[in-house]
Amino acid sequence: MSWLAVVALAGWVGLRLLGWEPAFLWSQLVSFTPYAAVLSLVPLPVAVLTRDRPLQVAALVVAGAFATVVLPRALPERNPPAAGPVVRVLAVNLLHSSVPPSALMAVVERVRPDVLHLLEFTDRMRERVEGLGLGRLLPYEVVLPGKNSEGAAIYSRYPLRPSETPIEAPVFKGSPRHLPAVITLPGGREAEFVAVHACAPSEGWRTACWASSIRALPPAAERPRVLAGDFNSTLDHVVLRELIATGYRDAADVTGKGLSMTWPYYEQPRLFPKAAIDHVLADRRIAIRGFETVPLPRTDHRATLTELVFP
């Protein structure tokens, strides 16, 4: 049984390291690689107790491979020198706007973000949060109307306008969409923020929609850019790693909190394994000073709060 476990885990970490993602089912399973990394430690004491030298070597190799993949997420990285504006970004998936508006406003008033990304944002939710004073706290807005999971919005303390960056994500009926906007930071420099909402790789056509919606996101560019929201992807998905490699850094990973899980938390068994599918990707020239997850009622996602220092 120990050998079967080692072989199965070797196949898992091999696929992860090679970056080959078999269609559909693997795109879901690979999200739980941190749990597989923990399981890879189980055969080691068995190998020691049975004095099975080949099993010891194989188990160590597999566990070591998982360690190279997972452990760096728990280790903070250095930041580039940055002395520009400090911007706090809060990104929230509202689960079809099921979050009570009063609860959302309570979090906004408590953490005081400079930029707020709202996903699965409906017209009704817009009316209610603006009626509660969201526009007083964050007076500038760009809204993408939609029902259920289609809508999105960016609210800002600083002036913003719709972005000219084209994001040609695949359009399926009822599928989410990304929302880009340009914010004028203190001092006059502009930065682009994208409220990200990728398709979920949950069934059939959605798998194609998922990969395409990640690839549609813009790479890092000359103007500083921040992507924040629900990527429906983890750092174990090659499509997300390819996007990061264009010139971004993952805020959770940089701050040593890359194992902070964000989904699913609502109406799921407490012991259901969680995955880190909500991210903030910042241009590598931006210093990432803090990252945390924030619970909200009646949504299956944890919100993310990130503190960025622009160059």
XYZ file of C-alpha atoms in Angstrom, residues 114-306:
193
model
C -8.499 52.613 -1.593
C -9.699 50.325 -4.381
C -12.603 47.878 -4.139
C -13.243 45.081 -6.656
C -16.740 43.581 -6.500
C -17.502 40.397 -8.442
C -20.908 38.819 -9.113
C -22.260 42.334 -8.588
C -25.901 42.903 -9.548
C -27.867 46.093 -10.147
C -29.872 45.465 -6.992
C -26.697 45.138 -4.928
C -25.408 48.375 -6.438
C -28.527 50.241 -5.358
C -28.315 48.911 -1.824
C -24.603 49.517 -1.137
C -24.692 52.967 -2.685
C -27.737 53.701 -0.574
C -25.659 52.742 2.467
C -22.958 55.237 1.546
C -20.387 53.348 -0.525
C -20.068 56.351 -2.840
C -19.185 58.524 0.129
C -16.224 56.315 1.012
C -15.171 55.482 -2.558
C -16.597 58.190 -4.824
C -15.297 56.954 -8.195
C -16.667 53.888 -9.954
C -16.657 51.832 -13.115
C -19.448 49.256 -13.297
C -20.011 46.330 -15.645
C -23.746 45.533 -15.426
C -24.842 41.934 -15.278
C -26.959 39.336 -13.568
C -25.769 36.723 -11.111
C -22.085 36.021 -11.901
C -21.758 38.351 -14.898
C -21.565 41.747 -13.208
C -18.516 43.458 -11.719
C -17.478 46.844 -10.384
C -14.417 48.807 -9.315
C -14.857 51.552 -6.721
C -11.971 53.858 -5.912
C -10.879 56.612 -3.573
C -8.965 58.115 -6.492
C -10.191 59.191 -9.936
C -10.658 56.342 -12.386
C -11.913 55.761 -15.883
C -12.649 52.752 -18.079
C -9.498 51.218 -19.508
C -8.748 51.006 -23.206
C -6.999 47.631 -22.707
C -8.907 45.015 -24.729
C -9.707 41.826 -22.835
C -11.217 39.383 -25.284
C -12.385 36.717 -22.868
C -14.688 34.038 -24.294
C -18.329 34.944 -23.942
C -20.690 32.166 -22.946
C -24.200 32.726 -21.680
C -23.999 33.425 -17.981
C -20.188 33.376 -17.857
C -18.301 35.983 -15.790
C -16.294 38.822 -17.302
C -13.195 40.820 -16.394
C -13.389 44.574 -15.773
C -10.333 46.833 -16.395
C -10.050 50.441 -15.226
C -7.322 53.082 -15.008
C -6.799 54.903 -11.712
C -4.929 58.182 -11.300
C -2.849 57.770 -8.157
C -1.673 60.586 -5.886
C 1.106 62.397 -7.712
C -0.602 61.972 -11.077
C 0.755 58.573 -12.139
C -1.721 56.166 -13.696
C -2.083 52.471 -12.914
C -4.408 49.880 -14.348
C -6.540 47.666 -12.137
C -8.454 44.669 -13.442
C -11.294 43.072 -11.498
C -10.750 39.432 -12.441
C -13.460 36.802 -12.648
C -12.481 33.725 -14.621
C -14.756 30.851 -15.533
C -14.676 27.866 -13.204
C -13.290 24.541 -14.579
C -16.303 22.731 -13.204
C -17.891 20.946 -16.144
C -17.709 20.351 -19.879
C -17.492 23.617 -21.809
C -16.492 25.556 -18.711
C -13.036 23.994 -18.796
C -12.338 25.617 -22.164
C -13.902 28.849 -20.946
C -11.703 28.722 -17.811
C -8.341 28.421 -19.582
C -9.309 30.985 -22.217
C -10.498 33.490 -19.623
C -7.128 33.329 -17.829
C -5.164 33.654 -21.075
C -7.277 36.685 -21.987
C -5.916 38.643 -19.032
C -3.331 41.260 -20.030
C 0.356 40.621 -19.357
C 2.442 43.018 -17.324
C 3.203 46.171 -19.289
C 4.969 49.513 -19.056
C 2.115 51.040 -17.062
C 1.846 49.370 -13.626
C -0.980 46.861 -13.569
C -2.756 44.970 -10.783
C -5.052 41.996 -11.353
C -7.254 41.118 -8.371
C -10.204 38.825 -7.894
C -11.446 35.304 -8.490
C -9.072 33.523 -10.869
C -10.624 30.096 -10.228
C -7.009 28.908 -10.439
C -4.234 28.104 -8.003
C -0.483 28.474 -8.247
C -0.468 24.825 -9.314
C -2.232 25.640 -12.604
C 0.219 26.207 -15.426
C -2.068 28.751 -17.097
C -1.833 31.010 -14.033
C 1.920 30.528 -13.673
C 2.369 31.534 -17.324
C 0.454 34.755 -16.673
C 2.568 35.531 -13.593
C 5.739 34.923 -15.614
C 4.908 37.884 -17.877
C 5.970 40.224 -15.072
C 3.682 39.812 -12.064
C 4.084 38.597 -8.491
C 1.376 36.875 -6.459
C 0.689 38.890 -3.297
C -0.022 35.891 -1.070
C 3.076 34.073 -2.306
C 5.327 37.122 -1.855
C 4.192 37.687 1.738
C 4.600 34.030 2.742
C 0.829 33.480 2.848
C 0.526 31.475 -0.342
C -1.236 28.676 1.541
C -4.077 30.958 2.650
C -7.117 29.177 1.252
C -10.014 31.212 -0.122
C -12.681 28.729 -1.322
C -15.173 27.070 -0.613
C -16.464 28.276 2.747
C -20.235 28.635 2.442
C -22.705 25.726 2.493
C -19.888 23.176 2.328
C -18.916 20.542 4.887
C -16.411 22.035 7.300
C -13.796 19.422 6.414
C -14.141 19.892 2.636
C -10.613 20.697 1.342
C -10.070 24.345 0.510
C -8.131 25.890 -2.375
C -6.406 29.232 -2.946
C -8.205 30.439 -6.073
C -8.488 34.174 -5.291
C -5.354 36.167 -6.049
C -3.825 39.590 -6.361
C -1.167 39.789 -9.053
C 0.910 42.969 -8.961
C 3.508 44.235 -11.394
C 6.913 43.069 -10.155
C 7.994 46.727 -9.688
C 5.281 47.158 -7.024
C 6.166 46.344 -3.411
C 3.652 44.101 -1.657
C 3.526 45.126 1.993
C 0.665 43.000 3.249
C -1.874 40.358 2.336
C -4.755 38.812 4.269
C -8.029 37.038 3.677
C -11.265 38.478 5.039
C -14.395 36.398 5.831
C -17.805 37.631 4.754
C -21.203 35.990 5.351
C -23.165 34.176 2.630
C -20.366 33.849 0.118
C -18.221 30.813 -0.581
C -15.097 32.969 -1.079
C -12.813 34.741 1.322
C -12.176 38.333 0.280
C -8.549 39.408 -0.193
C -7.029 42.574 1.223
C -3.641 43.651 -0.117
